[in-house]
Amino acid sequence: MRVHLSWILCIVLLVLGAHGVHGVEAKVRWDGGLEGLAREVERGLPGVKADVARRLGWRYEGPAPEIVIVRNHARMEAEAGASIPTWAVGVAISGRSLIVIRADLLSAGYGSGLLSVLRHEWVHLTWGWRAGERRRQLPLWAEEGLAEEIGGGMSVDAGAALDVAAAFGRLLSFEDLRQRFPREPHGADLAYKQSRSWVRHVTHEKGWAVWREVLGDIASGVAERERRGRDPFSETVRRRTGLTLGEWHAGWRQALEQEARPWFHLLYRDLSWLLLMALAVVAAAAFYFVLRRRRRQIERLPDEGGPTLGSGAGEEDGLV
């Protein structure tokens, strides 16, 4: 009987060990006072994992991840062990199976909600685990675009307007984004919106399944073996969609520019300046009309004669 119990115990330990290795469970930690957010993460995480797995075509099966809810930027950098932009609501460190989320920015309305941020970061975590050393064959801007689309919200809202940028020729170069993703808020905001818009444009033309094919080719090494001296991402996009990356960029820009209305966005962007100018014109016109009215009132006053020097002198002489 003891032998049987020993075998049962070994089997249980093996199952539990495998359970941890495949990342079925996640450890959630939080700073003091943030237990409510931590409980929301625990409740929402199964749905987040299922959503990401359904969109990407595979689930995360790496080391058990750790999700940390922190108070502010300083705590985020301390947990991440890296320099993080001040606007970041969440960050994923795939090499450490770590996700850190800032409570102060969430409470200020950034990130479109806790589960949206968690989904975004879970995409990064899942892609990092799946692709490993090949992860960066997918440009960061494309990875962010996919994470934004799957996450369902904005990672940063610094006032950048995609249609305004298109209307005035201020869109960022995707080649520049590949070399350096902006760290300042407005540039990062525009980069995120461009990337998500580009992903949606390709999806609209080819369907979401094409992304599973592109990501699968990169992660499995197919893209690397068949690149023929070209960039793996560009080559995979061409092979899976029939269009080059440059052709997709041009088509996306054209579609975006056609949707933009320059005169409307000029008015929208410079509305405060135009209002000040209008108020100045109204004030000047009002001053002119008030002054003109005042002059007319003065001109209409009766012209009454007063005593003359001669008559006064004569009266005084008669009194003596």
CSV table of C-alpha atoms in Angstrom, one decimal:
chain,number,residue,atom,x,y,z
A,1,MET,CA,0.0,0.0,0.0
A,2,ARG,CA,2.9,2.3,0.9
A,3,VAL,CA,4.5,1.6,-2.5
A,4,HIS,CA,1.3,2.5,-4.3
A,5,LEU,CA,1.0,5.7,-2.4
A,6,SER,CA,4.6,6.6,-3.3
A,7,TRP,CA,3.9,6.1,-6.9
A,8,ILE,CA,0.7,8.2,-6.7
A,9,LEU,CA,2.7,11.0,-5.0
A,10,CYS,CA,5.4,10.9,-7.7
A,11,ILE,CA,2.8,11.1,-10.4
A,12,VAL,CA,1.1,14.1,-8.7
A,13,LEU,CA,4.4,15.9,-8.3
A,14,LEU,CA,5.3,15.3,-12.0
A,15,VAL,CA,1.9,16.6,-13.1
A,16,LEU,CA,2.3,19.7,-10.9
A,17,GLY,CA,5.8,20.2,-12.2
A,18,ALA,CA,4.6,20.0,-15.8
A,19,HIS,CA,1.8,22.4,-14.9
A,20,GLY,CA,4.3,25.0,-13.8
A,21,VAL,CA,6.6,24.5,-16.7
A,22,HIS,CA,3.9,25.0,-19.3
A,23,GLY,CA,2.8,28.3,-17.7
A,24,VAL,CA,-0.8,27.3,-17.0
A,25,GLU,CA,-0.8,29.4,-13.9
A,26,ALA,CA,0.6,32.9,-13.4
A,27,LYS,CA,1.8,34.5,-10.2
A,28,VAL,CA,0.3,37.9,-9.5
A,29,ARG,CA,1.9,40.4,-7.2
A,30,TRP,CA,0.9,43.9,-6.3
A,31,ASP,CA,2.0,47.0,-4.4
A,32,GLY,CA,0.1,47.9,-1.2
A,33,GLY,CA,-3.4,49.1,-1.8
A,34,LEU,CA,-3.7,47.5,-5.3
A,35,GLU,CA,-5.3,44.2,-4.3
A,36,GLY,CA,-8.5,45.1,-6.2
A,37,LEU,CA,-6.6,45.4,-9.5
A,38,ALA,CA,-4.7,42.2,-8.8
A,39,ARG,CA,-7.9,40.3,-8.2
A,40,GLU,CA,-9.3,41.7,-11.5
A,41,VAL,CA,-6.2,40.4,-13.3
A,42,GLU,CA,-6.7,36.9,-11.7
A,43,ARG,CA,-10.3,36.9,-12.8
A,44,GLY,CA,-9.7,38.2,-16.3
A,45,LEU,CA,-6.5,36.3,-17.2
A,46,PRO,CA,-8.1,33.1,-18.5
A,47,GLY,CA,-10.1,35.1,-21.0
A,48,VAL,CA,-7.1,37.2,-22.0
A,49,LYS,CA,-5.0,34.0,-22.6
A,50,ALA,CA,-7.9,32.5,-24.7
A,51,ASP,CA,-8.3,35.7,-26.7
A,52,VAL,CA,-4.6,35.9,-27.6
A,53,ALA,CA,-4.3,32.2,-28.4
A,54,ARG,CA,-7.3,32.4,-30.7
A,55,ARG,CA,-6.0,35.4,-32.6
A,56,LEU,CA,-2.3,34.2,-32.9
A,57,GLY,CA,-3.1,30.5,-33.4
A,58,TRP,CA,-1.1,29.2,-30.5
A,59,ARG,CA,-1.1,29.6,-26.7
A,60,TYR,CA,1.7,30.6,-24.4
A,61,GLU,CA,3.3,27.5,-22.9
A,62,GLY,CA,6.5,29.0,-21.5
A,63,PRO,CA,7.7,29.3,-17.9
A,64,ALA,CA,5.0,30.4,-15.4
A,65,PRO,CA,4.8,34.2,-15.9
A,66,GLU,CA,4.7,36.8,-13.2
A,67,ILE,CA,2.3,39.8,-13.4
A,68,VAL,CA,3.1,42.7,-11.1
A,69,ILE,CA,0.8,45.7,-10.4
A,70,VAL,CA,2.8,48.7,-9.3
A,71,ARG,CA,2.0,52.2,-8.1
A,72,ASN,CA,4.0,54.4,-10.4
A,73,HIS,CA,6.8,54.7,-13.0
A,74,ALA,CA,9.6,54.3,-10.5
A,75,ARG,CA,8.2,51.0,-9.3
A,76,MET,CA,7.8,49.9,-12.8
A,77,GLU,CA,11.4,50.5,-13.7
A,78,ALA,CA,12.5,48.8,-10.4
A,79,GLU,CA,10.5,45.6,-11.2
A,80,ALA,CA,11.4,45.6,-14.9
A,81,GLY,CA,15.1,46.3,-14.2
A,82,ALA,CA,15.2,48.6,-17.3
A,83,SER,CA,14.6,52.1,-18.5
A,84,ILE,CA,10.9,52.4,-19.4
A,85,PRO,CA,9.2,55.4,-21.1
A,86,THR,CA,7.1,57.5,-18.6
A,87,TRP,CA,4.0,57.0,-20.7
A,88,ALA,CA,4.0,53.2,-20.6
A,89,VAL,CA,1.0,51.7,-18.9
A,90,GLY,CA,2.4,48.2,-19.2
A,91,VAL,CA,5.6,46.4,-20.2
A,92,ALA,CA,6.4,42.8,-21.0
A,93,ILE,CA,9.9,41.3,-20.4
A,94,SER,CA,9.6,38.0,-22.3
A,95,GLY,CA,13.1,36.8,-21.3
A,96,ARG,CA,11.9,36.9,-17.7
A,97,SER,CA,8.3,35.9,-18.3
A,98,LEU,CA,7.3,39.2,-16.6
A,99,ILE,CA,4.5,41.7,-17.1
A,100,VAL,CA,4.4,44.9,-15.1
A,101,ILE,CA,1.4,47.2,-15.1
A,102,ARG,CA,1.1,50.8,-13.7
A,103,ALA,CA,-1.9,51.5,-11.6
A,104,ASP,CA,-1.5,55.3,-11.6
A,105,LEU,CA,-1.9,55.6,-15.4
A,106,LEU,CA,-4.8,53.2,-15.4
A,107,SER,CA,-6.6,55.3,-12.9
A,108,ALA,CA,-6.0,58.3,-15.0
A,109,GLY,CA,-7.7,56.7,-18.0
A,110,TYR,CA,-4.7,55.5,-20.0
A,111,GLY,CA,-4.5,52.1,-21.8
A,112,SER,CA,-8.2,51.6,-22.3
A,113,GLY,CA,-8.6,49.5,-19.2
A,114,LEU,CA,-6.7,46.9,-17.2
A,115,LEU,CA,-7.6,43.8,-19.3
A,116,SER,CA,-6.8,45.7,-22.6
A,117,VAL,CA,-3.3,46.4,-21.3
A,118,LEU,CA,-3.0,42.8,-20.1
A,119,ARG,CA,-4.0,41.5,-23.5
A,120,HIS,CA,-1.5,43.8,-25.2
A,121,GLU,CA,1.4,42.6,-23.0
A,122,TRP,CA,0.3,39.0,-23.2
A,123,VAL,CA,0.7,39.2,-27.0
A,124,HIS,CA,4.3,40.4,-26.5
A,125,LEU,CA,4.9,37.6,-24.0
A,126,THR,CA,3.4,34.9,-26.2
A,127,TRP,CA,5.3,36.1,-29.3
A,128,GLY,CA,8.6,36.3,-27.4
A,129,TRP,CA,8.2,32.8,-26.1
A,130,ARG,CA,7.1,31.4,-29.5
A,131,ALA,CA,9.7,33.1,-31.7
A,132,GLY,CA,12.7,33.1,-29.3
A,133,GLU,CA,15.8,34.4,-31.0
A,134,ARG,CA,13.8,35.1,-34.2
A,135,ARG,CA,11.5,37.5,-32.4
A,136,ARG,CA,13.1,40.6,-33.9
A,137,GLN,CA,12.7,39.4,-37.4
A,138,LEU,CA,9.2,40.8,-36.9
A,139,PRO,CA,9.8,44.6,-36.7
A,140,LEU,CA,8.9,46.1,-33.4
A,141,TRP,CA,6.4,48.4,-35.1
A,142,ALA,CA,4.5,45.4,-36.6
A,143,GLU,CA,4.6,43.6,-33.2
A,144,GLU,CA,3.2,46.7,-31.5
A,145,GLY,CA,0.5,47.0,-34.2
A,146,LEU,CA,-0.6,43.4,-33.7
A,147,ALA,CA,-0.6,43.9,-29.9
A,148,GLU,CA,-2.7,47.1,-30.2
A,149,GLU,CA,-5.2,45.4,-32.5
A,150,ILE,CA,-5.5,42.3,-30.3
A,151,GLY,CA,-5.3,44.3,-27.1
A,152,GLY,CA,-8.1,46.6,-28.3
A,153,GLY,CA,-6.9,49.9,-26.9
A,154,MET,CA,-4.3,52.6,-27.0
A,155,SER,CA,-1.0,52.2,-25.1
A,156,VAL,CA,-0.5,56.0,-25.1
A,157,ASP,CA,-2.8,58.9,-25.8
A,158,ALA,CA,-0.7,62.1,-26.4
A,159,GLY,CA,-3.0,63.9,-28.8
A,160,ALA,CA,-1.6,62.4,-32.1
A,161,ALA,CA,-4.2,62.3,-34.8
A,162,LEU,CA,-3.5,59.8,-37.6
A,163,ASP,CA,-5.8,61.4,-40.2
A,164,VAL,CA,-4.3,64.8,-39.5
A,165,ALA,CA,-0.8,63.4,-40.0
A,166,ALA,CA,-1.9,61.8,-43.2
A,167,ALA,CA,-3.5,65.0,-44.5
A,168,PHE,CA,-0.4,67.1,-43.9
A,169,GLY,CA,2.2,64.6,-44.9
A,170,ARG,CA,3.5,64.0,-41.3
A,171,LEU,CA,3.2,60.2,-41.2
A,172,LEU,CA,6.3,58.4,-39.8
A,173,SER,CA,8.5,56.3,-42.0
A,174,PHE,CA,8.1,52.6,-41.2
A,175,GLU,CA,11.8,52.2,-42.0
A,176,ASP,CA,12.6,54.8,-39.4
A,177,LEU,CA,10.3,53.1,-37.0
A,178,ARG,CA,12.2,49.9,-37.6
A,179,GLN,CA,15.5,51.6,-36.6
A,180,ARG,CA,14.1,53.5,-33.7
A,181,PHE,CA,10.6,53.4,-32.1
A,182,PRO,CA,9.9,56.8,-30.6
A,183,ARG,CA,10.2,57.3,-26.8
A,184,GLU,CA,8.6,60.7,-26.6
A,185,PRO,CA,4.8,60.6,-26.0
A,186,HIS,CA,3.5,62.3,-29.2
A,187,GLY,CA,5.8,60.3,-31.5
A,188,ALA,CA,5.0,57.0,-29.7
A,189,ASP,CA,1.3,57.8,-29.9
A,190,LEU,CA,1.5,58.3,-33.7
A,191,ALA,CA,3.7,55.2,-34.1
A,192,TYR,CA,1.2,53.0,-32.3
A,193,LYS,CA,-1.7,54.4,-34.3
A,194,GLN,CA,0.1,54.0,-37.6
A,195,SER,CA,1.1,50.4,-36.8
A,196,ARG,CA,-2.4,49.3,-35.8
A,197,SER,CA,-3.9,51.1,-38.8
A,198,TRP,CA,-1.4,49.3,-41.1
A,199,VAL,CA,-2.2,45.9,-39.6
A,200,ARG,CA,-5.9,46.6,-40.0
A,201,HIS,CA,-5.4,47.6,-43.6
A,202,VAL,CA,-3.7,44.3,-44.4
A,203,THR,CA,-6.3,42.4,-42.5
A,204,HIS,CA,-9.1,44.1,-44.4
A,205,GLU,CA,-7.6,43.1,-47.7
A,206,LYS,CA,-6.4,39.6,-46.9
A,207,GLY,CA,-8.1,38.5,-43.7
A,208,TRP,CA,-6.7,37.8,-40.2
A,209,ALA,CA,-5.5,34.3,-41.1
A,210,VAL,CA,-2.6,35.8,-43.1
A,211,TRP,CA,-1.1,37.1,-39.8
A,212,ARG,CA,-1.1,33.6,-38.4
A,213,GLU,CA,0.8,32.4,-41.5
A,214,VAL,CA,3.3,35.3,-41.4
A,215,LEU,CA,4.0,34.8,-37.7
A,216,GLY,CA,4.2,31.0,-38.0
A,217,ASP,CA,6.7,31.3,-40.9
A,218,ILE,CA,9.0,33.6,-38.9
A,219,ALA,CA,8.7,31.7,-35.6
A,220,SER,CA,9.4,28.3,-37.3
A,221,GLY,CA,12.4,29.6,-39.3
A,222,VAL,CA,10.7,29.2,-42.7
A,223,ALA,CA,11.1,32.9,-43.4
A,224,GLU,CA,14.8,32.8,-42.5
A,225,ARG,CA,15.5,29.8,-44.7
A,226,GLU,CA,13.6,31.2,-47.7
A,227,ARG,CA,14.6,34.9,-47.5
A,228,ARG,CA,17.2,34.7,-50.3
A,229,GLY,CA,19.2,37.5,-48.9
A,230,ARG,CA,16.2,39.6,-48.1
A,231,ASP,CA,14.6,40.7,-44.9
A,232,PRO,CA,12.6,37.7,-43.5
A,233,PHE,CA,9.5,39.8,-42.7
A,234,SER,CA,9.4,41.5,-46.1
A,235,GLU,CA,9.9,38.2,-47.9
A,236,THR,CA,7.3,36.5,-45.8
A,237,VAL,CA,4.8,39.3,-46.4
A,238,ARG,CA,5.4,39.1,-50.2
A,239,ARG,CA,5.1,35.4,-50.3
A,240,ARG,CA,1.9,35.2,-48.1
A,241,THR,CA,0.1,38.2,-49.6
A,242,GLY,CA,1.4,38.6,-53.1
A,243,LEU,CA,2.5,42.2,-52.5
A,244,THR,CA,5.8,43.6,-51.3
A,245,LEU,CA,6.1,45.5,-48.1
A,246,GLY,CA,6.6,48.7,-50.1
A,247,GLU,CA,3.4,48.1,-52.0
A,248,TRP,CA,1.5,47.6,-48.8
A,249,HIS,CA,2.9,50.8,-47.4
A,250,ALA,CA,1.9,52.8,-50.5
A,251,GLY,CA,-1.6,51.3,-50.6
A,252,TRP,CA,-2.1,52.0,-46.9
A,253,ARG,CA,-0.9,55.6,-47.2
A,254,GLN,CA,-3.2,56.2,-50.2
A,255,ALA,CA,-6.2,54.8,-48.4
A,256,LEU,CA,-5.4,56.9,-45.4
A,257,GLU,CA,-4.9,60.1,-47.3
A,258,GLN,CA,-8.2,59.6,-49.2
A,259,GLU,CA,-10.1,59.4,-45.9
A,260,ALA,CA,-8.5,62.6,-44.6
A,261,ARG,CA,-10.1,66.0,-45.2
A,262,PRO,CA,-7.3,68.6,-45.0
A,263,TRP,CA,-9.6,71.7,-44.6
A,264,PHE,CA,-11.5,70.1,-41.8
A,265,HIS,CA,-8.4,68.9,-39.9
A,266,LEU,CA,-6.7,72.3,-40.4
A,267,LEU,CA,-9.8,73.9,-38.7
A,268,TYR,CA,-9.8,71.2,-36.0
A,269,ARG,CA,-6.1,71.5,-35.3
A,270,ASP,CA,-6.0,75.3,-35.2
A,271,LEU,CA,-9.4,75.8,-33.7
A,272,SER,CA,-8.1,77.7,-30.6
A,273,TRP,CA,-6.0,80.0,-32.7
A,274,LEU,CA,-8.9,80.7,-35.1
A,275,LEU,CA,-11.2,81.5,-32.2
A,276,LEU,CA,-8.7,84.0,-30.8
A,277,MET,CA,-8.4,85.6,-34.3
A,278,ALA,CA,-12.2,85.8,-34.6
A,279,LEU,CA,-12.6,87.3,-31.1
A,280,ALA,CA,-9.9,89.9,-32.0
A,281,VAL,CA,-11.8,90.8,-35.2
A,282,VAL,CA,-15.1,91.1,-33.4
A,283,ALA,CA,-13.6,93.2,-30.7
A,284,ALA,CA,-12.0,95.6,-33.2
A,285,ALA,CA,-15.3,95.9,-35.1
A,286,ALA,CA,-17.2,96.6,-31.9
A,287,PHE,CA,-14.7,99.3,-30.9
A,288,TYR,CA,-15.1,100.9,-34.3
A,289,PHE,CA,-18.9,101.0,-34.2
A,290,VAL,CA,-19.0,102.3,-30.7
A,291,LEU,CA,-16.5,105.1,-31.6
A,292,ARG,CA,-18.5,105.9,-34.7
A,293,ARG,CA,-21.7,106.1,-32.8
A,294,ARG,CA,-20.2,108.3,-30.1
A,295,ARG,CA,-19.0,110.8,-32.8
A,296,ARG,CA,-22.5,110.9,-34.3
A,297,GLN,CA,-24.0,111.6,-30.9
A,298,ILE,CA,-21.6,114.5,-30.4
A,299,GLU,CA,-22.4,115.9,-33.8
A,300,ARG,CA,-26.1,115.9,-33.0
A,301,LEU,CA,-25.8,118.0,-29.9
A,302,PRO,CA,-27.6,121.5,-30.2
A,303,ASP,CA,-25.3,124.5,-30.9
A,304,GLU,CA,-26.4,127.0,-28.0
A,305,GLY,CA,-24.7,130.5,-27.8
A,306,GLY,CA,-23.3,131.7,-24.4
A,307,PRO,CA,-22.7,135.3,-23.0
A,308,THR,CA,-20.3,137.4,-24.9
A,309,LEU,CA,-17.5,139.6,-23.4
A,310,GLY,CA,-19.1,142.8,-24.7
A,311,SER,CA,-22.5,142.3,-23.1
A,312,GLY,CA,-21.0,141.4,-19.8
A,313,ALA,CA,-18.8,144.4,-19.7
A,314,GLY,CA,-21.7,146.7,-20.5
A,315,GLU,CA,-23.9,145.4,-17.8
A,316,GLU,CA,-21.2,145.8,-15.3
A,317,ASP,CA,-20.6,149.4,-16.4
A,318,GLY,CA,-24.3,150.2,-15.9
A,319,LEU,CA,-24.4,148.9,-12.4
A,320,VAL,CA,-21.8,151.4,-11.3
